[in-house]
Tab-separated table of C-alpha atoms in Angstrom:
chain	number	residue	atom	x	y	z
W	263	GLN	CA	0.091	0.036	0.056
W	264	LYS	CA	1.312	3.491	-0.918
W	265	GLU	CA	1.744	6.006	1.786
W	266	VAL	CA	-0.284	8.489	-0.160
W	267	GLU	CA	-3.275	7.435	-2.302
W	268	GLN	CA	-4.750	9.676	-4.865
W	269	ASP	CA	-7.273	8.865	-7.665
W	270	PRO	CA	-5.716	9.449	-10.964
W	271	GLY	CA	-8.956	10.316	-12.699
W	272	PRO	CA	-9.368	11.750	-15.239
W	273	LEU	CA	-11.864	14.122	-13.958
W	274	SER	CA	-13.887	16.105	-16.357
W	275	VAL	CA	-16.136	19.202	-15.399
W	276	PRO	CA	-17.853	22.023	-17.140
W	277	GLU	CA	-16.534	25.396	-16.790
W	278	GLY	CA	-17.736	27.148	-13.598
W	279	ALA	CA	-18.096	23.943	-11.675
W	280	ILE	CA	-16.708	23.369	-8.205
W	281	VAL	CA	-13.971	20.782	-8.199
W	282	SER	CA	-13.041	18.539	-5.348
W	283	LEU	CA	-9.719	16.702	-5.339
W	284	ASN	CA	-8.724	14.264	-2.574
W	285	CYS	CA	-5.909	12.372	-1.075
W	286	THR	CA	-5.670	9.830	1.677
W	287	TYR	CA	-2.626	8.865	3.595
W	288	SER	CA	-1.361	6.194	6.025
W	289	ASN	CA	1.512	7.899	7.931
W	290	SER	CA	0.319	9.680	10.971
W	291	ALA	CA	3.706	11.534	11.102
W	292	PHE	CA	2.717	13.779	8.219
W	293	GLN	CA	2.127	17.293	9.326
W	294	TYR	CA	2.664	19.341	6.227
W	295	PHE	CA	0.435	19.198	3.271
W	296	MET	CA	0.786	20.681	-0.092
W	297	TRP	CA	-1.016	20.804	-3.422
W	298	TYR	CA	0.845	21.337	-6.770
W	299	ARG	CA	-0.430	21.874	-10.115
W	300	GLN	CA	1.526	20.471	-13.070
W	301	TYR	CA	0.934	21.134	-16.660
W	302	SER	CA	1.921	18.679	-19.297
W	303	ARG	CA	5.857	18.405	-19.549
W	304	LYS	CA	6.280	21.185	-16.910
W	305	GLY	CA	7.533	21.189	-13.372
W	306	PRO	CA	5.081	21.186	-10.460
W	307	GLU	CA	3.728	24.529	-9.274
W	308	LEU	CA	3.039	25.051	-5.604
W	309	LEU	CA	-0.698	26.034	-5.078
W	310	MET	CA	-1.291	25.540	-1.379
W	311	TYR	CA	0.753	24.789	1.744
W	312	THR	CA	-0.881	23.944	5.076
W	313	TYR	CA	0.283	22.760	8.452
W	314	SER	CA	-1.594	20.242	10.507
W	315	SER	CA	-5.376	20.311	10.420
W	316	GLY	CA	-7.787	22.935	9.258
W	317	ASN	CA	-8.648	24.985	6.262
W	318	LYS	CA	-6.713	27.489	4.128
W	319	GLU	CA	-8.167	29.658	1.389
W	320	ASP	CA	-6.350	31.430	-1.486
W	321	GLY	CA	-8.541	33.039	-4.120
W	322	ARG	CA	-10.558	30.270	-5.828
W	323	PHE	CA	-8.668	27.603	-4.046
W	324	THR	CA	-9.389	26.000	-0.573
W	325	ALA	CA	-7.377	23.358	1.019
W	326	GLN	CA	-8.655	21.264	3.900
W	327	VAL	CA	-6.812	18.816	6.105
W	328	ASP	CA	-8.470	16.278	8.360
W	329	LYS	CA	-5.614	14.526	10.293
W	330	SER	CA	-8.096	12.366	12.241
W	331	SER	CA	-9.361	10.748	9.093
W	332	LYS	CA	-5.925	11.068	7.269
W	333	TYR	CA	-7.651	12.894	4.402
W	334	ILE	CA	-6.945	16.005	2.556
W	335	SER	CA	-8.884	17.929	0.006
W	336	LEU	CA	-8.475	20.742	-2.552
W	337	PHE	CA	-11.543	22.603	-3.814
W	338	ILE	CA	-11.466	24.833	-6.842
W	339	ARG	CA	-14.318	27.252	-7.263
W	340	ASP	CA	-15.484	28.660	-10.529
W	341	SER	CA	-13.230	26.296	-12.462
W	342	GLN	CA	-11.732	27.556	-15.667
W	343	PRO	CA	-10.309	25.859	-18.754
W	344	SER	CA	-6.895	27.046	-17.794
W	345	ASP	CA	-7.357	24.900	-14.548
W	346	SER	CA	-6.864	21.868	-16.720
W	347	ALA	CA	-3.815	20.270	-15.495
W	348	THR	CA	-2.587	17.374	-13.119
W	349	TYR	CA	-3.033	18.105	-9.408
W	350	LEU	CA	-0.506	16.534	-7.104
W	351	CYS	CA	-0.943	16.263	-3.355
W	352	ALA	CA	2.369	16.054	-1.274
W	353	MET	CA	3.071	15.490	2.319
W	354	GLY	CA	5.932	15.751	4.642
W	355	ALA	CA	6.817	14.853	8.183
W	356	LYS	CA	8.763	16.812	10.723
W	357	GLY	CA	11.468	14.773	12.079
W	358	GLY	CA	13.083	16.970	14.620
W	359	SER	CA	16.825	17.599	14.070
W	360	SER	CA	16.832	15.011	11.249
W	361	ASN	CA	13.998	16.580	9.384
W	362	THR	CA	14.891	16.142	5.638
W	363	GLY	CA	11.880	17.991	4.228
W	364	LYS	CA	11.372	15.380	1.622
W	365	LEU	CA	7.971	15.113	0.136
W	366	ILE	CA	5.793	12.100	-0.557
W	367	PHE	CA	3.583	12.643	-3.521
W	368	GLY	CA	0.369	11.139	-4.508
W	369	GLN	CA	-0.037	9.898	-8.072
W	370	GLY	CA	-1.761	12.936	-9.230
W	371	THR	CA	-5.282	13.613	-10.550
W	372	THR	CA	-5.875	14.760	-14.120
W	373	LEU	CA	-8.533	17.518	-14.373
W	374	GLN	CA	-10.127	18.733	-17.474
W	375	VAL	CA	-12.367	21.753	-17.419
W	376	LYS	CA	-14.474	21.920	-20.515
W	377	PRO	CA	-15.633	25.364	-21.980
M	80	ASP	CA	12.767	35.231	-13.440
M	81	THR	CA	14.487	34.114	-10.186
M	82	GLY	CA	12.946	30.701	-9.991
M	83	VAL	CA	14.525	27.266	-10.134
M	84	SER	CA	16.213	26.567	-13.380
M	85	GLN	CA	17.372	23.304	-14.920
M	86	ASP	CA	19.569	22.418	-17.807
M	87	PRO	CA	19.217	20.820	-20.261
M	88	ARG	CA	15.382	20.711	-20.639
M	89	HIS	CA	15.603	17.537	-22.693
M	90	LYS	CA	18.307	14.962	-23.171
M	91	ILE	CA	18.368	11.952	-25.443
M	92	THR	CA	21.108	9.498	-24.951
M	93	LYS	CA	22.048	5.982	-25.823
M	94	ARG	CA	22.126	3.196	-23.239
M	95	GLY	CA	25.483	3.001	-21.595
M	96	GLN	CA	26.277	6.599	-21.981
M	97	ASN	CA	26.821	9.024	-19.027
M	98	VAL	CA	24.706	12.188	-18.505
M	99	THR	CA	24.873	15.199	-16.227
M	100	PHE	CA	22.076	17.569	-15.324
M	101	ARG	CA	22.442	20.934	-13.636
M	102	CYS	CA	20.052	22.712	-11.265
M	103	ASP	CA	20.278	26.302	-10.088
M	104	PRO	CA	18.067	26.862	-7.022
M	105	ILE	CA	16.419	30.098	-5.891
M	106	SER	CA	19.435	32.084	-4.694
M	107	GLU	CA	18.788	32.359	-1.022
M	108	HIS	CA	17.569	28.788	-0.558
M	109	ASN	CA	19.642	26.474	1.492
M	110	ARG	CA	18.031	23.218	0.669
M	111	LEU	CA	18.089	21.538	-2.685
M	112	TYR	CA	16.216	18.410	-3.634
M	113	TRP	CA	16.256	16.069	-6.492
M	114	TYR	CA	13.105	14.091	-7.461
M	115	ARG	CA	12.357	11.568	-10.339
M	116	GLN	CA	8.951	11.358	-12.092
M	117	THR	CA	7.788	8.798	-14.460
M	118	LEU	CA	4.725	9.072	-16.765
M	119	GLY	CA	1.531	8.978	-14.840
M	120	GLN	CA	3.267	8.892	-11.378
M	121	GLY	CA	4.022	11.667	-8.788
M	122	PRO	CA	7.652	12.720	-8.185
M	123	GLU	CA	9.783	10.462	-6.146
M	124	PHE	CA	12.463	11.649	-3.793
M	125	LEU	CA	16.070	10.880	-4.721
M	126	THR	CA	18.360	13.011	-2.652
M	127	TYR	CA	18.701	16.450	-0.917
M	128	PHE	CA	21.283	18.906	0.189
M	129	GLN	CA	21.526	21.232	3.056
M	130	ASN	CA	23.866	23.966	1.809
M	131	GLU	CA	26.834	21.803	0.319
M	132	ALA	CA	26.142	18.684	2.430
M	133	GLN	CA	24.258	15.757	0.939
M	134	LEU	CA	22.230	14.603	3.924
M	135	GLU	CA	19.993	11.873	2.507
M	136	LYS	CA	19.844	9.471	-0.356
M	137	SER	CA	16.928	7.344	-1.374
M	138	ARG	CA	17.247	3.617	-2.158
M	139	LEU	CA	16.210	4.713	-5.614
M	140	LEU	CA	19.572	6.333	-6.087
M	141	SER	CA	21.720	3.442	-7.114
M	142	ASP	CA	25.574	3.494	-7.403
M	143	ARG	CA	25.248	4.762	-10.937
M	144	PHE	CA	23.777	8.112	-9.661
M	145	SER	CA	25.831	10.777	-8.034
M	146	ALA	CA	24.883	14.239	-6.952
M	147	GLU	CA	26.983	17.239	-5.906
M	148	ARG	CA	26.308	20.799	-4.704
M	149	PRO	CA	29.780	22.488	-4.527
M	150	LYS	CA	29.817	25.607	-2.546
M	151	GLY	CA	26.087	25.270	-1.671
M	152	SER	CA	24.930	26.899	-4.912
M	153	PHE	CA	24.153	24.924	-8.116
M	154	SER	CA	23.847	21.147	-8.073
M	155	THR	CA	24.641	18.413	-10.727
M	156	LEU	CA	23.088	15.049	-10.968
M	157	GLU	CA	25.162	12.490	-12.887
M	158	ILE	CA	23.840	9.124	-14.105
M	159	GLN	CA	26.615	6.650	-15.336
M	160	ARG	CA	26.000	3.764	-17.720
M	161	THR	CA	22.388	4.910	-18.342
M	162	GLU	CA	19.776	2.234	-18.705
M	163	GLN	CA	16.325	2.461	-20.418
M	164	GLY	CA	14.796	2.296	-17.006
M	165	ASP	CA	16.475	5.700	-16.255
M	166	SER	CA	14.082	7.335	-18.705
M	167	ALA	CA	12.059	9.843	-16.607
M	168	MET	CA	11.682	13.538	-15.720
M	169	TYR	CA	14.352	14.645	-13.335
M	170	LEU	CA	13.131	17.515	-11.107
M	171	CYS	CA	14.965	19.760	-8.912
M	172	ALA	CA	13.418	21.788	-6.040
M	173	SER	CA	14.700	24.174	-3.474
M	174	SER	CA	13.422	25.558	-0.176
M	175	LEU	CA	14.523	27.958	2.595
M	176	THR	CA	14.448	25.902	5.850
M	177	GLY	CA	15.286	27.308	9.214
M	178	LEU	CA	17.353	25.499	11.856
M	179	ALA	CA	14.105	25.192	13.855
M	180	GLY	CA	13.168	22.423	11.483
M	181	ALA	CA	10.298	24.218	9.929
M	182	PHE	CA	9.216	22.490	6.706
M	183	GLY	CA	9.957	25.103	3.960
M	184	GLU	CA	7.894	25.308	0.895
M	185	GLN	CA	9.556	23.528	-1.988
M	186	TYR	CA	9.688	25.271	-5.353
M	187	PHE	CA	10.340	23.119	-8.442
M	188	GLY	CA	12.293	23.788	-11.754
M	189	PRO	CA	10.843	22.860	-15.116
M	190	GLY	CA	12.632	19.510	-15.008
M	191	THR	CA	15.090	17.622	-17.450
M	192	ARG	CA	13.311	14.950	-19.445
M	193	LEU	CA	15.682	12.035	-20.037
M	194	THR	CA	15.127	9.626	-22.865
M	195	VAL	CA	17.381	6.613	-22.990
M	196	THR	CA	17.398	4.738	-26.356
């Protein structure tokens, strides 16, 4: 079983829809949660960064973390065709003085927003 | 643009040849990471540097792989005797991480796509 599970999709929605992307994880040591957007043949772009549980909002994007359920979500409001990309969740554990900062990624969900 | 840069963007090589990739991180960032991404998968951690010191290497990093970060600035990743299984996107990321162990945000470069024929 992978440490981080993410449905690869593809997910297809009409323009203007609310998109919900999710990841589950098994390692209770994860405390840092990120969402990246990756366009085809490009590097990942950091969208959201959250620490521990709770919500964080940035424009049309909202990230939610539920550590008790080991479940994180990314919501995109008023989705646009330009949001069509692969969305990667990533997680990290703080290891005290030996904290590496390495990220464990999900497989990525491919999103298509149709005009 | 002062983001992470990588060179070359695309490399085609024949099996058995050596290749070297370069990464220039964001200038004030003290940590530099290398990841590998294959088609349809998320990036996988390979190794990281805190300034010039290489502090962790993944089991994915076989003896044919070596990475350096001289003077704590740019980094190089070399693959010797390339194999077809090495074909992937090699991503570099950098972050600013304090001594308190805070988990800095990692910013990725555009990647180097390696094709081994």
